[in-house]
Tab-separated table of N, CA and C in Angstrom:
chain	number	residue	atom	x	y	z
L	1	UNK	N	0.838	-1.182	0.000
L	1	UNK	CA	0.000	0.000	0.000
L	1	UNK	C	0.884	1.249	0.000
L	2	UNK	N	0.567	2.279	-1.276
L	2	UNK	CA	1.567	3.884	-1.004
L	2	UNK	C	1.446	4.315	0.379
L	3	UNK	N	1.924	4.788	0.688
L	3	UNK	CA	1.740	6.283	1.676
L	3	UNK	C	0.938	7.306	1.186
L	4	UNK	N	0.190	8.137	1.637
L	4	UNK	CA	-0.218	9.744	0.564
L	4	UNK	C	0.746	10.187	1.004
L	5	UNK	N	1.145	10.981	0.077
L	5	UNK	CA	1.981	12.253	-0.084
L	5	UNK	C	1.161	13.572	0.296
L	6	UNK	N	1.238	14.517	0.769
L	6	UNK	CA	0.945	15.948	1.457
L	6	UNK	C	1.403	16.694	0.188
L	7	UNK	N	0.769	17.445	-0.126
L	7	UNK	CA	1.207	18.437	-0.649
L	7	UNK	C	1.404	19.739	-0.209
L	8	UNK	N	2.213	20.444	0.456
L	8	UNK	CA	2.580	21.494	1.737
L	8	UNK	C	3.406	22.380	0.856
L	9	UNK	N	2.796	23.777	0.801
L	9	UNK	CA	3.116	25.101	0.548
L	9	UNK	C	4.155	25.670	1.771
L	10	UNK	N	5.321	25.995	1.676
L	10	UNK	CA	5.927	26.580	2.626
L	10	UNK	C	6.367	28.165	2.214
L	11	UNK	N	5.707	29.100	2.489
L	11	UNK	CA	5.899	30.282	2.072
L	11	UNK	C	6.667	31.007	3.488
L	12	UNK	N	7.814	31.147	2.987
L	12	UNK	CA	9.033	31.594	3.896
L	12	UNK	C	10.342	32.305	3.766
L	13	UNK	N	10.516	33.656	3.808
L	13	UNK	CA	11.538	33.622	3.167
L	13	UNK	C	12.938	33.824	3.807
L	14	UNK	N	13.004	33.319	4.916
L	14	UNK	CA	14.306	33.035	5.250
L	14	UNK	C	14.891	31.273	4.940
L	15	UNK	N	15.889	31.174	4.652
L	15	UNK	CA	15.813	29.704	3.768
L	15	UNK	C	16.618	29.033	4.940
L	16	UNK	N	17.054	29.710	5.871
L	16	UNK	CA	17.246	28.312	7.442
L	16	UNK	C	15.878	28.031	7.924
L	17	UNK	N	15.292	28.657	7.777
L	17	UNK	CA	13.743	28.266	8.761
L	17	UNK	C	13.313	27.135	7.463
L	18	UNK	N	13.366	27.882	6.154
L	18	UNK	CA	13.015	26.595	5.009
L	18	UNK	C	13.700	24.835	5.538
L	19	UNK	N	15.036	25.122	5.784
L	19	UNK	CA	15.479	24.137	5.845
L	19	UNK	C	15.416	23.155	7.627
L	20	UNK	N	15.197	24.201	8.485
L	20	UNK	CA	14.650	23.370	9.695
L	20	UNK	C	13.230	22.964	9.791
L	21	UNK	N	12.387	23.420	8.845
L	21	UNK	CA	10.510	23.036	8.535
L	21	UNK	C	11.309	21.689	8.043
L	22	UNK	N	11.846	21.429	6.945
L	22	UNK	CA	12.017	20.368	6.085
L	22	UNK	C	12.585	19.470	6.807
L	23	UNK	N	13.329	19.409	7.585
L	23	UNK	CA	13.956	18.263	8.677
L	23	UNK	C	13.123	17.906	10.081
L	24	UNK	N	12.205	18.940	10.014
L	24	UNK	CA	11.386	18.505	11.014
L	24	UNK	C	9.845	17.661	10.288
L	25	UNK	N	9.880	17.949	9.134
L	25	UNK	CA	8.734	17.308	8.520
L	25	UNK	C	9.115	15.476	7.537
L	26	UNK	N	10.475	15.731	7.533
L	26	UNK	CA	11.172	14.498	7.329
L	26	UNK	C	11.216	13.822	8.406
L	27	UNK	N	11.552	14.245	9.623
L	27	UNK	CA	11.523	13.527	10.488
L	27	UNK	C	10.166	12.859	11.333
L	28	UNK	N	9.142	12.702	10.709
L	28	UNK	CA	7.714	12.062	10.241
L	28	UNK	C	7.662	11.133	9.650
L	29	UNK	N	8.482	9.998	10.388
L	29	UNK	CA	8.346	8.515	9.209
L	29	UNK	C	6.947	7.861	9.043
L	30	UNK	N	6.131	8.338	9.576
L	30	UNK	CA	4.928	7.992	9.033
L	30	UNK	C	4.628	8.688	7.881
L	31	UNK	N	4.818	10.012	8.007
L	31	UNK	CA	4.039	10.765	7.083
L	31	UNK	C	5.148	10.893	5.834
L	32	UNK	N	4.490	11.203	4.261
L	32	UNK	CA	5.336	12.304	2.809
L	32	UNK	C	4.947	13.134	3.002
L	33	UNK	N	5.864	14.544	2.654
L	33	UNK	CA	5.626	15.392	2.458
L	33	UNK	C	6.275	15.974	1.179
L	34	UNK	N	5.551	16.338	0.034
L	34	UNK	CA	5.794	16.840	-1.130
L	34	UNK	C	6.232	18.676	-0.884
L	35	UNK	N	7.279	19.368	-0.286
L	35	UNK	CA	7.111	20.704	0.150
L	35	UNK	C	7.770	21.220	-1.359
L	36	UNK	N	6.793	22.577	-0.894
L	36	UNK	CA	7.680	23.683	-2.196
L	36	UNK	C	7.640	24.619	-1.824
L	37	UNK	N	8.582	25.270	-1.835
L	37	UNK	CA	9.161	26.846	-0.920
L	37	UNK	C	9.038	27.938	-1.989
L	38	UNK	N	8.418	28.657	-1.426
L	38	UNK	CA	8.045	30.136	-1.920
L	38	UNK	C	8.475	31.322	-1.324
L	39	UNK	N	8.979	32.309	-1.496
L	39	UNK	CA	9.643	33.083	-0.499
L	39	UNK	C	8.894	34.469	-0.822
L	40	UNK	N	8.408	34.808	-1.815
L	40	UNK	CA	7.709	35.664	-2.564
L	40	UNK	C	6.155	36.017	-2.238
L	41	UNK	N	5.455	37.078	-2.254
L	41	UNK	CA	3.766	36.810	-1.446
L	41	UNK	C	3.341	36.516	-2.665
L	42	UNK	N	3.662	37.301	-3.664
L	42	UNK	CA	2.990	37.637	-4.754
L	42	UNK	C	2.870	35.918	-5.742
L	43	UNK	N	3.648	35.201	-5.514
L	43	UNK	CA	3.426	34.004	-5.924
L	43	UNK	C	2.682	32.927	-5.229
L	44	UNK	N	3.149	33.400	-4.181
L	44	UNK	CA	2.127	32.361	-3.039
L	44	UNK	C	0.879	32.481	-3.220
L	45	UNK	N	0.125	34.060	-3.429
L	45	UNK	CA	-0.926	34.211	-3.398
L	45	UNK	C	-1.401	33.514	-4.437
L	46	UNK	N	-0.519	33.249	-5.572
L	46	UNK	CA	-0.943	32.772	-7.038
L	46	UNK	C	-1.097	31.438	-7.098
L	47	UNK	N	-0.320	30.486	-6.113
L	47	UNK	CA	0.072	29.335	-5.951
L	47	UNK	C	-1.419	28.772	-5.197
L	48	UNK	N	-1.521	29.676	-4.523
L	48	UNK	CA	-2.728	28.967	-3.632
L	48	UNK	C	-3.837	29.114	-4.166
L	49	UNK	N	-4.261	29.954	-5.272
L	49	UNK	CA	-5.311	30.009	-6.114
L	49	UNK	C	-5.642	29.157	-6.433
L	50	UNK	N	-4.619	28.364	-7.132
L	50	UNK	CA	-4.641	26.757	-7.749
L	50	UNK	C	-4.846	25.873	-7.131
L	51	UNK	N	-5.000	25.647	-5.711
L	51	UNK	CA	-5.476	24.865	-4.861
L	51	UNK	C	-4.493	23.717	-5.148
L	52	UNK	N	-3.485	23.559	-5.888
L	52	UNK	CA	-2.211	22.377	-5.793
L	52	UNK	C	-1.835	22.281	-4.511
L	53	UNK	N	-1.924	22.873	-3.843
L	53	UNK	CA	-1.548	22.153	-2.354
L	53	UNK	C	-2.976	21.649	-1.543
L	54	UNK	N	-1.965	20.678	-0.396
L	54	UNK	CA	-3.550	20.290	0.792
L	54	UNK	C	-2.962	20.998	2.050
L	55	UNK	N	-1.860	21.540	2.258
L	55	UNK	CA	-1.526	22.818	3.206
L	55	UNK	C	-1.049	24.050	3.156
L	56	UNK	N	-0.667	24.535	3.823
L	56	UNK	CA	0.154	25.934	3.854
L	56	UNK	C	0.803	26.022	4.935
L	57	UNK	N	2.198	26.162	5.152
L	57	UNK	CA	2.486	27.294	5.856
L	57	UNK	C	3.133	28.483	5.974
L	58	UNK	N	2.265	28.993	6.773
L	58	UNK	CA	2.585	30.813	6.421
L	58	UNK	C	3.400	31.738	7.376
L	59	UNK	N	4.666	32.058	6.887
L	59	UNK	CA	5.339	32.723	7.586
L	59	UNK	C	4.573	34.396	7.814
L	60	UNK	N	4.367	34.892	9.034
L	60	UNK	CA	3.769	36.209	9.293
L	60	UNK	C	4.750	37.288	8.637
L	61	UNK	N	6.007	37.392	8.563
L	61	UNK	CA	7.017	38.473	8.076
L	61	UNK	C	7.976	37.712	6.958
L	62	UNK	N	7.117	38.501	5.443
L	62	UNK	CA	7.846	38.111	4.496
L	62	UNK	C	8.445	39.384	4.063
L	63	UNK	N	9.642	39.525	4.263
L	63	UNK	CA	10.618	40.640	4.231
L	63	UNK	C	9.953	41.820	4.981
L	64	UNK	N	9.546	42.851	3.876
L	64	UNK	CA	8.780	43.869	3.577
L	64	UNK	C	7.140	43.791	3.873
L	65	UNK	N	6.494	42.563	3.549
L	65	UNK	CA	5.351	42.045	3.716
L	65	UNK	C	4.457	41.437	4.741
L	66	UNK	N	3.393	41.624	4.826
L	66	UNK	CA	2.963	40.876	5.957
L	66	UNK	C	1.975	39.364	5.361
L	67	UNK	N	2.386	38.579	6.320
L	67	UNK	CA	1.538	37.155	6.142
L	67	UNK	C	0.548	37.165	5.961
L	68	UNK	N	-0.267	38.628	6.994
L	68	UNK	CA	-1.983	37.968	6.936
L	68	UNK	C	-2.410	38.789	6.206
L	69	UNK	N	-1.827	39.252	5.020
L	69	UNK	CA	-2.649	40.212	4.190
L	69	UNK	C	-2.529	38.983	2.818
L	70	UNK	N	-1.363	38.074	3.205
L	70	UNK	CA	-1.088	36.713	2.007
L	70	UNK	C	-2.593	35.764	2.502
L	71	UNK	N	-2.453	35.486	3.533
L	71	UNK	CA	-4.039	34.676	4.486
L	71	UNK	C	-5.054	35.327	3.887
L	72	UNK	N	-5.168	36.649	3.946
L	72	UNK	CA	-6.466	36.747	3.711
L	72	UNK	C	-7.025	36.775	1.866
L	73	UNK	N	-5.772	37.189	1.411
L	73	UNK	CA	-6.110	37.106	0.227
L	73	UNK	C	-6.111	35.293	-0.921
L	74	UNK	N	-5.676	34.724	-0.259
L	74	UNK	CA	-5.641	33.286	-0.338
L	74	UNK	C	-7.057	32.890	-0.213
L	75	UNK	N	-7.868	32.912	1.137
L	75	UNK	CA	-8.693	32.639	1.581
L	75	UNK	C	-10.049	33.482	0.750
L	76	UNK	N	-9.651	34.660	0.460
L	76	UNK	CA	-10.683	35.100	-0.888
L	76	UNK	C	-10.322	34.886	-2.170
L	77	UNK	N	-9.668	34.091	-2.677
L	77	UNK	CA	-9.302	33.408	-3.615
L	77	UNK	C	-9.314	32.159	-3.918
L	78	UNK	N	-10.366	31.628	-2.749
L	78	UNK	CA	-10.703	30.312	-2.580
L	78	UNK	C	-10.005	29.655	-2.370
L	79	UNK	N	-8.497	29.410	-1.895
L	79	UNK	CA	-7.951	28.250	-0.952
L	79	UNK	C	-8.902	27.506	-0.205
L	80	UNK	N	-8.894	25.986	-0.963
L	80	UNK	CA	-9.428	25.671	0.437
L	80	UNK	C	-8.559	24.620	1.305
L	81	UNK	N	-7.242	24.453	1.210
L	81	UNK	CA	-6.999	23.572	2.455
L	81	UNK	C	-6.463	24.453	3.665
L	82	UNK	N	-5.964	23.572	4.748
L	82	UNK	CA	-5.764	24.462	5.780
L	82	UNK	C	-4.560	24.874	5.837
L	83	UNK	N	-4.030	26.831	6.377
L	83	UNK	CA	-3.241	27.646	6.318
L	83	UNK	C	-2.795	27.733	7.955
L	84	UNK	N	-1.664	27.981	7.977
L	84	UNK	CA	-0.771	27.213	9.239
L	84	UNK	C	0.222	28.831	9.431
L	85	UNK	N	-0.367	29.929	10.115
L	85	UNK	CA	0.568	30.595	10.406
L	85	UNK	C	1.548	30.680	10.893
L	86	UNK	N	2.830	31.017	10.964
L	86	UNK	CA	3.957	30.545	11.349
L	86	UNK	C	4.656	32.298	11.709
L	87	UNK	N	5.378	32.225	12.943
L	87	UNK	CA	6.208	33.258	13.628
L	87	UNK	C	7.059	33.699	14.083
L	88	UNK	N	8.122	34.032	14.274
L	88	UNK	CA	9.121	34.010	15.083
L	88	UNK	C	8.997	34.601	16.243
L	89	UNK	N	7.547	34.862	17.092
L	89	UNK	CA	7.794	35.875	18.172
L	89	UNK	C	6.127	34.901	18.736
L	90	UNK	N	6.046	34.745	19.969
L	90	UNK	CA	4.666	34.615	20.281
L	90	UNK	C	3.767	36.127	20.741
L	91	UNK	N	2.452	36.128	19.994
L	91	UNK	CA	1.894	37.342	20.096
L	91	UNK	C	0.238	36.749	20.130
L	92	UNK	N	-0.394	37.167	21.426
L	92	UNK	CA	-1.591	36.867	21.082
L	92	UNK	C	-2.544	37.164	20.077
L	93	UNK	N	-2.672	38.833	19.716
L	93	UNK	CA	-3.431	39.691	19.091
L	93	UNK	C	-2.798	39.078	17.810
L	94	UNK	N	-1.798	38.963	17.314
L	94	UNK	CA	-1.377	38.293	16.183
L	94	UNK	C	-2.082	37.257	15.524
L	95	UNK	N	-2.075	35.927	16.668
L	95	UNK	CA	-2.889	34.896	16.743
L	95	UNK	C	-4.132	34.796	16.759
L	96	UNK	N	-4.890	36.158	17.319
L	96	UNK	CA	-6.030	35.947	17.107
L	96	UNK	C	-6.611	36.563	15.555
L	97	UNK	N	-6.060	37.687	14.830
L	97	UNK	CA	-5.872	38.333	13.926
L	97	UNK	C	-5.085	37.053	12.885
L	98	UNK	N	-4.534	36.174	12.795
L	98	UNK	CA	-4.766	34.934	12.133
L	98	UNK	C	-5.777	34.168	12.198
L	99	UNK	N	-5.878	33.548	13.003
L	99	UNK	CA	-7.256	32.974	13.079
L	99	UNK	C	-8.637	33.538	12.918
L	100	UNK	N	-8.679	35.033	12.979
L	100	UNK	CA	-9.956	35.689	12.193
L	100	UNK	C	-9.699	35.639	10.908
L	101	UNK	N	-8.710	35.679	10.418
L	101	UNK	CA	-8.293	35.683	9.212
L	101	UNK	C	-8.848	34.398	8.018
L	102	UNK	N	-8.918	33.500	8.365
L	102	UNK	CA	-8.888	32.087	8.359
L	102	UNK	C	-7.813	31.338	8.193
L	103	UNK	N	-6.697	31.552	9.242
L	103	UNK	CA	-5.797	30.381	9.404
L	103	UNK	C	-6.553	29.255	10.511
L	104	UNK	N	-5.924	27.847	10.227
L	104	UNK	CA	-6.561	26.849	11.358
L	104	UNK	C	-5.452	27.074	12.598
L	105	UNK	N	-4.227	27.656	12.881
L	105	UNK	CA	-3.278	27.208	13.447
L	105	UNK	C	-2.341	28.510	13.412
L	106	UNK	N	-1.503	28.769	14.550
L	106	UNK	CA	-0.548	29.460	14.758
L	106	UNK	C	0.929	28.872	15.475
L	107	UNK	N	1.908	29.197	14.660
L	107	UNK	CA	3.058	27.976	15.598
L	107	UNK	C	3.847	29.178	15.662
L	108	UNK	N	4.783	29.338	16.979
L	108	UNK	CA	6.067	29.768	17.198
L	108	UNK	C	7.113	29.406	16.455
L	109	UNK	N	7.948	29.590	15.405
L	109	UNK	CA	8.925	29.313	15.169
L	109	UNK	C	10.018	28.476	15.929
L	110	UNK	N	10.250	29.080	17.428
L	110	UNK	CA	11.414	28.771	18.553
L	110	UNK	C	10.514	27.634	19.056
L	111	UNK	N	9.278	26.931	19.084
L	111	UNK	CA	8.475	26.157	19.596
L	111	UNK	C	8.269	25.026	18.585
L	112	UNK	N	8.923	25.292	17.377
L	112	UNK	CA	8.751	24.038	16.623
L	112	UNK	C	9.507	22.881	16.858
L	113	UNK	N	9.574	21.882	16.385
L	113	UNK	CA	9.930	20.607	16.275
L	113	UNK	C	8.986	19.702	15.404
L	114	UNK	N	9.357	17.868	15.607
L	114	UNK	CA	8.737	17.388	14.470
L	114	UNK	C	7.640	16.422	15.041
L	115	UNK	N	7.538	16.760	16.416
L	115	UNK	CA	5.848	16.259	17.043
L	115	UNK	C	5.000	17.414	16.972
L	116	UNK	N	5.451	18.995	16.646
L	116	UNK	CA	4.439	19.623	15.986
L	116	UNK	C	4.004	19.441	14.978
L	117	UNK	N	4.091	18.473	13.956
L	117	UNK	CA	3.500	18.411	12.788
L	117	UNK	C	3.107	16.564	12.518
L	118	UNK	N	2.924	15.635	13.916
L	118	UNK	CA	2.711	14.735	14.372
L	118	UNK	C	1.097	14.722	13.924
């Protein structure tokens, strides 16, 4: 019997955080994960139009940019799988301002590991 494969949007643009998501999502021997890194909003937003993925996750500070203006415009562009905000700082009002947004989820960056994605 295959495994499914995930198809997981990682929109991020620092490329160590790219590469500690990816070792923590490898390190899921149950689970595949098919990831593709986007560092850009303006593509992400385009990417998720297409609904080719069954996740997201969304870094809140893309350079210059903010995450939940990528969330919300995703989410009126009909995304429909679930969007996984992602942070480097814990902030409630943040979190809740994602999750109005329509993310399912908010993770700390410094709080990750690979039983968060268990």
């Amino acid at each position: 019997m295959l495994d499914k494969v995930t198809r997981l949007l990682l929109v991020e643009d620092d490329e160590d955080d790219y590469i500690l998501t990816c070792d923590y999502l490898d390190q899921l021997g149950s689970h595949t994960f098919d990831v593709e890194w986007l560092s850009c909003p303006e593509e992400a937003i385009s990417e998720l139009s297409e609904n080719k993925h069954d996740i997201c996750l969304l870094d809140y500070r893309l350079g210059a940019s903010d995450g939940l203006e990528v969330l919300k415009r995703a989410v009126a562009n009909g995304f429909r799988g679930p969007i996984i905000m992602l942070t480097g700082q814990s902030d409630e009002a943040l979190d809740s301002a994602a999750l109005d947004a329509g993310a399912v989820d908010y993770l700390v960056k410094s709080e990750m590991n690979s039983s968060r994605f268990a």
